[in-house]
Amino acid sequence: LLKLKNDSTPEEAWVQCDECHDWNHQICSLFNGVQNSKSSSYTCPKCHIKNRQKNNSIEACSDVKDSTDLPHCNLSRSIENGLKKTLLDAYEKVAKNRGCQL
């Protein structure tokens, strides 16, 4: 057996937009690299919206997926709520230090 340290950062999978050639995390793009490994195209959200604006069909953007379309479980809800509370506390602290209200 090979002994490894548990301090390495795992490499994240990326996907390149076929239009603008920008790179996005596969998980952020809701792109399944395993399922789409052979023959699939990918258009990033910016290019997708730009193309719809060009074709005057921007009102039909409701089919663009975002993070709310991901499946949820008790753990994911707990993490999201904890993060939301932590961020809100940090925002309130900064606002108080600056004499502002949220």
mmCIF file of C-alpha atoms in Angstrom:
data_model
loop_
_atom_site.group_PDB
_atom_site.id
_atom_site.type_symbol
_atom_site.label_atom_id
_atom_site.label_comp_id
_atom_site.label_asym_id
_atom_site.label_seq_id
_atom_site.Cartn_x
_atom_site.Cartn_y
_atom_site.Cartn_z
ATOM 1 C CA LEU A 1 0.000 0.000 0.000
ATOM 2 C CA LEU A 2 1.101 3.525 -0.717
ATOM 3 C CA LYS A 3 0.801 5.924 2.210
ATOM 4 C CA LEU A 4 -0.636 9.285 1.146
ATOM 5 C CA LYS A 5 -1.239 12.510 3.020
ATOM 6 C CA ASN A 6 -4.781 13.753 3.306
ATOM 7 C CA ASP A 7 -3.799 17.346 2.588
ATOM 8 C CA SER A 8 -3.878 17.329 -1.182
ATOM 9 C CA THR A 9 -6.484 19.364 -2.996
ATOM 10 C CA PRO A 10 -8.570 17.277 -5.361
ATOM 11 C CA GLU A 11 -8.603 18.466 -8.938
ATOM 12 C CA GLU A 12 -11.992 19.702 -10.017
ATOM 13 C CA ALA A 13 -13.465 18.851 -13.385
ATOM 14 C CA TRP A 14 -13.939 21.717 -15.839
ATOM 15 C CA VAL A 15 -15.961 22.172 -19.024
ATOM 16 C CA GLN A 16 -15.227 24.643 -21.823
ATOM 17 C CA CYS A 17 -17.930 26.715 -23.505
ATOM 18 C CA ASP A 18 -18.158 25.967 -27.230
ATOM 19 C CA GLU A 19 -19.007 29.620 -27.952
ATOM 20 C CA CYS A 20 -16.707 31.876 -25.884
ATOM 21 C CA HIS A 21 -14.181 29.173 -24.856
ATOM 22 C CA ASP A 22 -14.345 30.173 -21.167
ATOM 23 C CA TRP A 23 -13.910 27.413 -18.604
ATOM 24 C CA ASN A 24 -16.442 26.621 -15.866
ATOM 25 C CA HIS A 25 -16.565 24.068 -13.065
ATOM 26 C CA GLN A 26 -18.667 21.149 -14.206
ATOM 27 C CA ILE A 27 -20.585 21.146 -10.929
ATOM 28 C CA CYS A 28 -21.315 24.886 -11.181
ATOM 29 C CA SER A 29 -22.494 24.395 -14.755
ATOM 30 C CA LEU A 30 -24.670 21.405 -13.852
ATOM 31 C CA PHE A 31 -22.701 19.516 -16.512
ATOM 32 C CA ASN A 32 -22.303 15.787 -16.005
ATOM 33 C CA GLY A 33 -18.886 14.953 -17.437
ATOM 34 C CA VAL A 34 -19.362 11.202 -17.048
ATOM 35 C CA GLN A 35 -22.727 11.168 -18.775
ATOM 36 C CA ASN A 36 -21.661 13.654 -21.474
ATOM 37 C CA SER A 37 -18.083 12.475 -22.020
ATOM 38 C CA LYS A 38 -18.307 11.363 -25.653
ATOM 39 C CA SER A 39 -20.381 13.686 -27.766
ATOM 40 C CA SER A 40 -21.925 16.711 -26.171
ATOM 41 C CA SER A 41 -21.690 20.422 -26.532
ATOM 42 C CA TYR A 42 -21.733 22.972 -23.748
ATOM 43 C CA THR A 43 -22.806 26.613 -23.858
ATOM 44 C CA CYS A 44 -22.212 28.702 -20.738
ATOM 45 C CA PRO A 45 -25.124 30.703 -19.253
ATOM 46 C CA LYS A 46 -23.712 34.018 -20.521
ATOM 47 C CA CYS A 47 -23.548 32.792 -24.122
ATOM 48 C CA HIS A 48 -26.915 31.060 -23.803
ATOM 49 C CA ILE A 49 -28.586 34.313 -22.731
ATOM 50 C CA LYS A 50 -26.679 36.299 -25.369
ATOM 51 C CA ASN A 51 -27.894 33.908 -28.075
ATOM 52 C CA ARG A 52 -31.468 34.173 -26.850
ATOM 53 C CA GLN A 53 -31.252 37.977 -26.866
ATOM 54 C CA LYS A 54 -29.976 37.847 -30.449
ATOM 55 C CA ASN A 55 -32.936 35.683 -31.431
ATOM 56 C CA ASN A 56 -35.398 37.864 -29.476
ATOM 57 C CA SER A 57 -36.421 34.936 -27.311
ATOM 58 C CA ILE A 58 -35.083 36.184 -23.970
ATOM 59 C CA GLU A 59 -38.479 35.663 -22.322
ATOM 60 C CA ALA A 60 -38.019 31.913 -22.743
ATOM 61 C CA CYS A 61 -35.016 31.803 -20.395
ATOM 62 C CA SER A 62 -36.986 29.995 -17.721
ATOM 63 C CA ASP A 63 -35.442 26.695 -18.836
ATOM 64 C CA VAL A 64 -31.928 27.821 -17.783
ATOM 65 C CA LYS A 65 -31.038 25.753 -14.724
ATOM 66 C CA ASP A 66 -29.309 27.023 -11.624
ATOM 67 C CA SER A 67 -28.280 25.659 -8.252
ATOM 68 C CA THR A 68 -31.880 25.467 -7.023
ATOM 69 C CA ASP A 69 -32.423 22.670 -9.555
ATOM 70 C CA LEU A 70 -29.942 20.418 -7.750
ATOM 71 C CA PRO A 71 -31.364 17.684 -5.512
ATOM 72 C CA HIS A 72 -31.527 18.528 -1.807
ATOM 73 C CA CYS A 73 -31.283 16.478 1.353
ATOM 74 C CA ASN A 74 -31.219 17.277 5.069
ATOM 75 C CA LEU A 75 -27.435 17.674 5.014
ATOM 76 C CA SER A 76 -27.435 20.092 2.056
ATOM 77 C CA ARG A 77 -30.210 22.167 3.669
ATOM 78 C CA SER A 78 -28.284 22.268 6.950
ATOM 79 C CA ILE A 79 -25.095 23.394 5.178
ATOM 80 C CA GLU A 80 -26.958 26.070 3.196
ATOM 81 C CA ASN A 81 -28.757 27.390 6.279
ATOM 82 C CA GLY A 82 -25.529 27.451 8.296
ATOM 83 C CA LEU A 83 -23.727 29.304 5.519
ATOM 84 C CA LYS A 84 -26.599 31.765 5.142
ATOM 85 C CA LYS A 85 -26.558 32.498 8.893
ATOM 86 C CA THR A 86 -22.767 32.893 8.956
ATOM 87 C CA LEU A 87 -22.832 35.302 6.001
ATOM 88 C CA LEU A 88 -25.712 37.311 7.466
ATOM 89 C CA ASP A 89 -23.845 37.637 10.783
ATOM 90 C CA ALA A 90 -20.714 38.790 8.933
ATOM 91 C CA TYR A 91 -22.711 41.319 6.854
ATOM 92 C CA GLU A 92 -24.387 42.681 9.985
ATOM 93 C CA LYS A 93 -21.001 43.055 11.711
ATOM 94 C CA VAL A 94 -19.523 44.968 8.751
ATOM 95 C CA ALA A 95 -22.638 47.133 8.483
ATOM 96 C CA LYS A 96 -22.500 47.930 12.207
ATOM 97 C CA ASN A 97 -18.797 48.856 11.960
ATOM 98 C CA ARG A 98 -19.601 51.170 9.025
ATOM 99 C CA GLY A 99 -22.690 52.644 10.684
ATOM 100 C CA CYS A 100 -25.022 51.259 8.008
ATOM 101 C CA GLN A 101 -28.206 49.245 8.089
ATOM 102 C CA LEU A 102 -28.904 46.159 6.013
#
